[in-house]
């Protein structure tokens, strides 16, 4: 197999035909990738935390810049031969700033979680206080959840959503901030279907002298398109993962009007943005991934297009339609609907004894892919949960509209009504429902091929 590679005609450039090179060299991995492609194409992808990048982004991810080692930042690298990757990174930075209307960008974070770690590393000393939304209330583990690095080194206090409305209660958050006096307030969520008032959060942060970090991982695409208010000039720091909005896997740190605020760090006066650079490298990471940075550049350019912007509004339109369909079918949709791409449903209140785990599993058997989700004030353990979370980014990307949302809601209801519940995790579903629904899901997906 290795010989086959070595015998490549010398006229063939190294980076051409890379997918057939994989097929020739490693059929096992090639077949698994092909299987995953077929799984994605043939089942309904309703994961709110997932998206599908363009073929151009995919190509940049599999390109030769991945081979370049270059510690540091453009114009200030440790290694030789960086003139091309410097241009790649500068292009990604310019486009990121354009896409978000930001004054500073950092495209090096390997993930959204690491972007958060970098900001925490900049601002906090061991034992400093952070106020963030609890993981079991819709927050993200990297906001100081138990078991996360932040949870280990900093004092984390959590704010909550209201017990009956499941909405953020800004007055209560303000009161808590006054009591806690945190050095940093984190906002942004992984499971919250309504708008987030970043201006309000900044007022709260200012009233207690705290920094504000807005983590927009789930809604970055909506924000770039103007379909959700932007935190860029309200928060001191905005972080995001780049894949949930349709780009490559990776993270991003942005800053708005406070980017050059002078700050004292270990006795030295520095602008905030410079602190972020130093905390990225050598603080938290080593060498950047230039294939991901090139792919981010391709993606940020895509987000400026009319097609991308219009799609973000369609994602919301589809989510609203799916939510209202499911409400009509008597599902307990949290907050009665959605303002973004996601829908949270309490399964236990929708059908007696139905758990999130059972719903996820039986829907998966039938070609419908969703996440179980621990909802605010959910009495069930994390591996069972009372809820599920649905999202419309992928189905919308592939061209589905409100008619298809109607069909999807019927498929979901057919499965959840047919399932025979045995325990929190055990169930039975008839072969005929399974096969029929799977075929219908597959047929629907075949009309909207991945693109
Ligand atoms: C998904 C998510 C992250 C993590 O991003 P990764 O790139 O997967 O590490 C961080 N914050 C929030 C709010 C998220 O939803």
PDB file of C-alpha atoms in Angstrom, residues 182-332:
ATOM      1  CA  UNK A 182     -17.556  38.458  40.809  1.00  0.00           C
ATOM      2  CA  UNK A 183     -14.484  39.488  38.849  1.00  0.00           C
ATOM      3  CA  UNK A 184     -16.082  38.025  35.711  1.00  0.00           C
ATOM      4  CA  UNK A 185     -19.653  37.475  34.560  1.00  0.00           C
ATOM      5  CA  UNK A 186     -20.222  34.933  31.782  1.00  0.00           C
ATOM      6  CA  UNK A 187     -23.327  34.962  29.608  1.00  0.00           C
ATOM      7  CA  UNK A 188     -24.396  32.858  26.656  1.00  0.00           C
ATOM      8  CA  UNK A 189     -25.844  29.360  26.715  1.00  0.00           C
ATOM      9  CA  UNK A 190     -26.017  25.926  25.129  1.00  0.00           C
ATOM     10  CA  UNK A 191     -29.683  25.391  25.904  1.00  0.00           C
ATOM     11  CA  UNK A 192     -31.684  28.625  25.910  1.00  0.00           C
ATOM     12  CA  UNK A 193     -34.211  29.297  23.162  1.00  0.00           C
ATOM     13  CA  UNK A 194     -34.854  32.990  23.768  1.00  0.00           C
ATOM     14  CA  UNK A 195     -32.943  36.217  23.037  1.00  0.00           C
ATOM     15  CA  UNK A 196     -30.139  37.175  25.376  1.00  0.00           C
ATOM     16  CA  UNK A 197     -29.976  40.820  26.458  1.00  0.00           C
ATOM     17  CA  UNK A 198     -26.243  41.549  26.310  1.00  0.00           C
ATOM     18  CA  UNK A 199     -26.760  45.249  27.041  1.00  0.00           C
ATOM     19  CA  UNK A 200     -28.461  44.346  30.313  1.00  0.00           C
ATOM     20  CA  UNK A 201     -25.621  41.984  31.188  1.00  0.00           C
ATOM     21  CA  UNK A 202     -23.068  44.776  30.623  1.00  0.00           C
ATOM     22  CA  UNK A 203     -25.020  47.123  32.877  1.00  0.00           C
ATOM     23  CA  UNK A 204     -24.974  44.456  35.583  1.00  0.00           C
ATOM     24  CA  UNK A 205     -21.233  43.870  35.075  1.00  0.00           C
ATOM     25  CA  UNK A 206     -20.502  47.620  35.220  1.00  0.00           C
ATOM     26  CA  UNK A 207     -22.568  48.042  38.383  1.00  0.00           C
ATOM     27  CA  UNK A 208     -20.279  45.596  40.229  1.00  0.00           C
ATOM     28  CA  UNK A 209     -17.019  46.353  38.395  1.00  0.00           C
ATOM     29  CA  UNK A 210     -16.859  42.950  36.693  1.00  0.00           C
ATOM     30  CA  UNK A 211     -15.665  41.991  33.229  1.00  0.00           C
ATOM     31  CA  UNK A 212     -18.261  40.528  30.878  1.00  0.00           C
ATOM     32  CA  UNK A 213     -17.645  37.528  28.646  1.00  0.00           C
ATOM     33  CA  UNK A 214     -20.338  36.671  26.076  1.00  0.00           C
ATOM     34  CA  UNK A 215     -20.079  33.137  24.713  1.00  0.00           C
ATOM     35  CA  UNK A 216     -22.129  33.070  21.510  1.00  0.00           C
ATOM     36  CA  UNK A 217     -21.201  29.558  20.322  1.00  0.00           C
ATOM     37  CA  UNK A 218     -24.780  28.565  19.524  1.00  0.00           C
ATOM     38  CA  UNK A 219     -25.984  31.834  18.007  1.00  0.00           C
ATOM     39  CA  UNK A 220     -22.902  33.274  16.275  1.00  0.00           C
ATOM     40  CA  UNK A 221     -24.419  32.744  12.813  1.00  0.00           C
ATOM     41  CA  UNK A 222     -27.638  34.495  13.795  1.00  0.00           C
ATOM     42  CA  UNK A 223     -25.594  37.375  15.203  1.00  0.00           C
ATOM     43  CA  UNK A 224     -23.452  37.753  12.062  1.00  0.00           C
ATOM     44  CA  UNK A 225     -26.659  37.933  10.001  1.00  0.00           C
ATOM     45  CA  UNK A 226     -28.337  40.441  12.318  1.00  0.00           C
ATOM     46  CA  UNK A 227     -30.975  37.908  13.366  1.00  0.00           C
ATOM     47  CA  UNK A 228     -29.976  38.242  17.044  1.00  0.00           C
ATOM     48  CA  UNK A 229     -28.523  41.331  18.804  1.00  0.00           C
ATOM     49  CA  UNK A 230     -24.723  41.376  18.904  1.00  0.00           C
ATOM     50  CA  UNK A 231     -22.674  41.459  22.132  1.00  0.00           C
ATOM     51  CA  UNK A 232     -19.467  42.663  20.433  1.00  0.00           C
ATOM     52  CA  UNK A 233     -19.496  46.206  21.857  1.00  0.00           C
ATOM     53  CA  UNK A 234     -21.247  45.293  25.115  1.00  0.00           C
ATOM     54  CA  UNK A 235     -19.031  42.459  26.285  1.00  0.00           C
ATOM     55  CA  UNK A 236     -15.334  42.961  27.037  1.00  0.00           C
ATOM     56  CA  UNK A 237     -14.780  39.605  25.335  1.00  0.00           C
ATOM     57  CA  UNK A 238     -16.888  37.573  22.946  1.00  0.00           C
ATOM     58  CA  UNK A 239     -16.007  33.911  22.403  1.00  0.00           C
ATOM     59  CA  UNK A 240     -17.448  31.325  20.075  1.00  0.00           C
ATOM     60  CA  UNK A 241     -16.908  27.952  18.527  1.00  0.00           C
ATOM     61  CA  UNK A 242     -16.808  28.223  14.734  1.00  0.00           C
ATOM     62  CA  UNK A 243     -18.576  24.989  13.726  1.00  0.00           C
ATOM     63  CA  UNK A 244     -22.059  25.550  15.170  1.00  0.00           C
ATOM     64  CA  UNK A 245     -22.569  28.455  12.779  1.00  0.00           C
ATOM     65  CA  UNK A 246     -21.425  26.363   9.795  1.00  0.00           C
ATOM     66  CA  UNK A 247     -17.638  26.749   9.731  1.00  0.00           C
ATOM     67  CA  UNK A 248     -14.791  24.397  10.585  1.00  0.00           C
ATOM     68  CA  UNK A 249     -14.323  23.031  14.092  1.00  0.00           C
ATOM     69  CA  UNK A 250     -12.453  25.622  16.146  1.00  0.00           C
ATOM     70  CA  UNK A 251     -12.716  28.665  18.386  1.00  0.00           C
ATOM     71  CA  UNK A 252     -12.599  32.443  18.057  1.00  0.00           C
ATOM     72  CA  UNK A 253     -12.127  35.376  20.448  1.00  0.00           C
ATOM     73  CA  UNK A 254     -13.461  38.824  19.498  1.00  0.00           C
ATOM     74  CA  UNK A 255     -13.361  42.234  21.133  1.00  0.00           C
ATOM     75  CA  UNK A 256     -15.264  45.428  20.434  1.00  0.00           C
ATOM     76  CA  UNK A 257     -14.862  48.928  21.787  1.00  0.00           C
ATOM     77  CA  UNK A 258     -12.976  47.848  24.935  1.00  0.00           C
ATOM     78  CA  UNK A 259     -10.243  46.050  23.004  1.00  0.00           C
ATOM     79  CA  UNK A 260      -7.448  48.405  24.077  1.00  0.00           C
ATOM     80  CA  UNK A 261      -8.614  49.086  27.637  1.00  0.00           C
ATOM     81  CA  UNK A 262      -5.500  49.329  29.837  1.00  0.00           C
ATOM     82  CA  UNK A 263      -5.324  46.533  32.387  1.00  0.00           C
ATOM     83  CA  UNK A 264      -2.923  45.609  35.161  1.00  0.00           C
ATOM     84  CA  UNK A 265      -1.684  42.053  34.731  1.00  0.00           C
ATOM     85  CA  UNK A 266       0.941  40.790  37.167  1.00  0.00           C
ATOM     86  CA  UNK A 267       2.012  44.369  37.880  1.00  0.00           C
ATOM     87  CA  UNK A 268       2.280  45.368  34.183  1.00  0.00           C
ATOM     88  CA  UNK A 269      -0.017  47.757  32.331  1.00  0.00           C
ATOM     89  CA  UNK A 270      -1.260  46.210  29.086  1.00  0.00           C
ATOM     90  CA  UNK A 271      -4.141  46.669  26.679  1.00  0.00           C
ATOM     91  CA  UNK A 272      -6.747  43.901  27.019  1.00  0.00           C
ATOM     92  CA  UNK A 273      -6.140  42.539  23.520  1.00  0.00           C
ATOM     93  CA  UNK A 274      -2.444  42.054  24.220  1.00  0.00           C
ATOM     94  CA  UNK A 275      -3.325  40.044  27.322  1.00  0.00           C
ATOM     95  CA  UNK A 276      -5.427  37.773  25.101  1.00  0.00           C
ATOM     96  CA  UNK A 277      -2.504  37.247  22.694  1.00  0.00           C
ATOM     97  CA  UNK A 278      -0.158  36.280  25.530  1.00  0.00           C
ATOM     98  CA  UNK A 279      -2.709  34.021  27.179  1.00  0.00           C
ATOM     99  CA  UNK A 280      -3.265  32.196  23.869  1.00  0.00           C
ATOM    100  CA  UNK A 281       0.410  31.542  23.284  1.00  0.00           C
ATOM    101  CA  UNK A 282       2.304  30.648  25.405  1.00  0.00           C
ATOM    102  CA  UNK A 283      -0.546  30.730  27.953  1.00  0.00           C
ATOM    103  CA  UNK A 284      -2.858  27.930  26.902  1.00  0.00           C
ATOM    104  CA  UNK A 285      -1.880  26.681  23.431  1.00  0.00           C
ATOM    105  CA  UNK A 286       1.181  25.891  21.360  1.00  0.00           C
ATOM    106  CA  UNK A 287       1.200  25.931  17.576  1.00  0.00           C
ATOM    107  CA  UNK A 288      -1.886  27.103  15.662  1.00  0.00           C
ATOM    108  CA  UNK A 289      -3.735  24.770  13.242  1.00  0.00           C
ATOM    109  CA  UNK A 290      -3.333  26.565   9.901  1.00  0.00           C
ATOM    110  CA  UNK A 291      -5.728  24.262   8.063  1.00  0.00           C
ATOM    111  CA  UNK A 292      -8.418  25.316  10.537  1.00  0.00           C
ATOM    112  CA  UNK A 293      -7.380  28.973  10.263  1.00  0.00           C
ATOM    113  CA  UNK A 294      -7.544  28.789   6.441  1.00  0.00           C
ATOM    114  CA  UNK A 295     -10.956  27.125   6.729  1.00  0.00           C
ATOM    115  CA  UNK A 296     -12.121  29.843   9.144  1.00  0.00           C
ATOM    116  CA  UNK A 297     -11.059  32.455   6.553  1.00  0.00           C
ATOM    117  CA  UNK A 298     -13.147  30.697   3.873  1.00  0.00           C
ATOM    118  CA  UNK A 299     -16.094  30.470   6.258  1.00  0.00           C
ATOM    119  CA  UNK A 300     -16.021  34.115   7.424  1.00  0.00           C
ATOM    120  CA  UNK A 301     -16.120  35.216   3.771  1.00  0.00           C
ATOM    121  CA  UNK A 302     -19.162  32.968   3.219  1.00  0.00           C
ATOM    122  CA  UNK A 303     -20.971  34.610   6.142  1.00  0.00           C
ATOM    123  CA  UNK A 304     -20.878  37.974   4.341  1.00  0.00           C
ATOM    124  CA  UNK A 305     -22.976  36.583   1.465  1.00  0.00           C
ATOM    125  CA  UNK A 306     -26.690  37.239   1.054  1.00  0.00           C
ATOM    126  CA  UNK A 307     -27.280  33.487   0.933  1.00  0.00           C
ATOM    127  CA  UNK A 308     -25.718  32.966   4.377  1.00  0.00           C
ATOM    128  CA  UNK A 309     -27.560  35.890   5.938  1.00  0.00           C
ATOM    129  CA  UNK A 310     -30.933  34.882   4.504  1.00  0.00           C
ATOM    130  CA  UNK A 311     -30.363  31.322   5.667  1.00  0.00           C
ATOM    131  CA  UNK A 312     -29.936  32.430   9.293  1.00  0.00           C
ATOM    132  CA  UNK A 313     -33.415  33.966   9.217  1.00  0.00           C
ATOM    133  CA  UNK A 314     -34.759  30.756   7.614  1.00  0.00           C
ATOM    134  CA  UNK A 315     -33.175  28.694  10.391  1.00  0.00           C
ATOM    135  CA  UNK A 316     -35.231  30.704  12.902  1.00  0.00           C
ATOM    136  CA  UNK A 317     -38.378  30.546  10.765  1.00  0.00           C
ATOM    137  CA  UNK A 318     -38.051  26.762  10.554  1.00  0.00           C
ATOM    138  CA  UNK A 319     -37.409  26.442  14.304  1.00  0.00           C
ATOM    139  CA  UNK A 320     -40.477  28.559  15.078  1.00  0.00           C
ATOM    140  CA  UNK A 321     -42.595  26.432  12.741  1.00  0.00           C
ATOM    141  CA  UNK A 322     -41.329  23.128  14.175  1.00  0.00           C
ATOM    142  CA  UNK A 323     -41.945  24.463  17.709  1.00  0.00           C
ATOM    143  CA  UNK A 324     -45.503  25.527  16.915  1.00  0.00           C
ATOM    144  CA  UNK A 325     -46.227  22.209  15.134  1.00  0.00           C
ATOM    145  CA  UNK A 326     -45.057  20.323  18.211  1.00  0.00           C
ATOM    146  CA  UNK A 327     -47.049  22.593  20.530  1.00  0.00           C
ATOM    147  CA  UNK A 328     -50.136  21.806  18.412  1.00  0.00           C
ATOM    148  CA  UNK A 329     -49.368  18.119  18.893  1.00  0.00           C
ATOM    149  CA  UNK A 330     -49.388  18.775  22.681  1.00  0.00           C
ATOM    150  CA  UNK A 331     -45.678  18.696  23.360  1.00  0.00           C
ATOM    151  CA  UNK A 332     -44.437  20.844  26.250  1.00  0.00           C
TER     152      UNK A 332
END
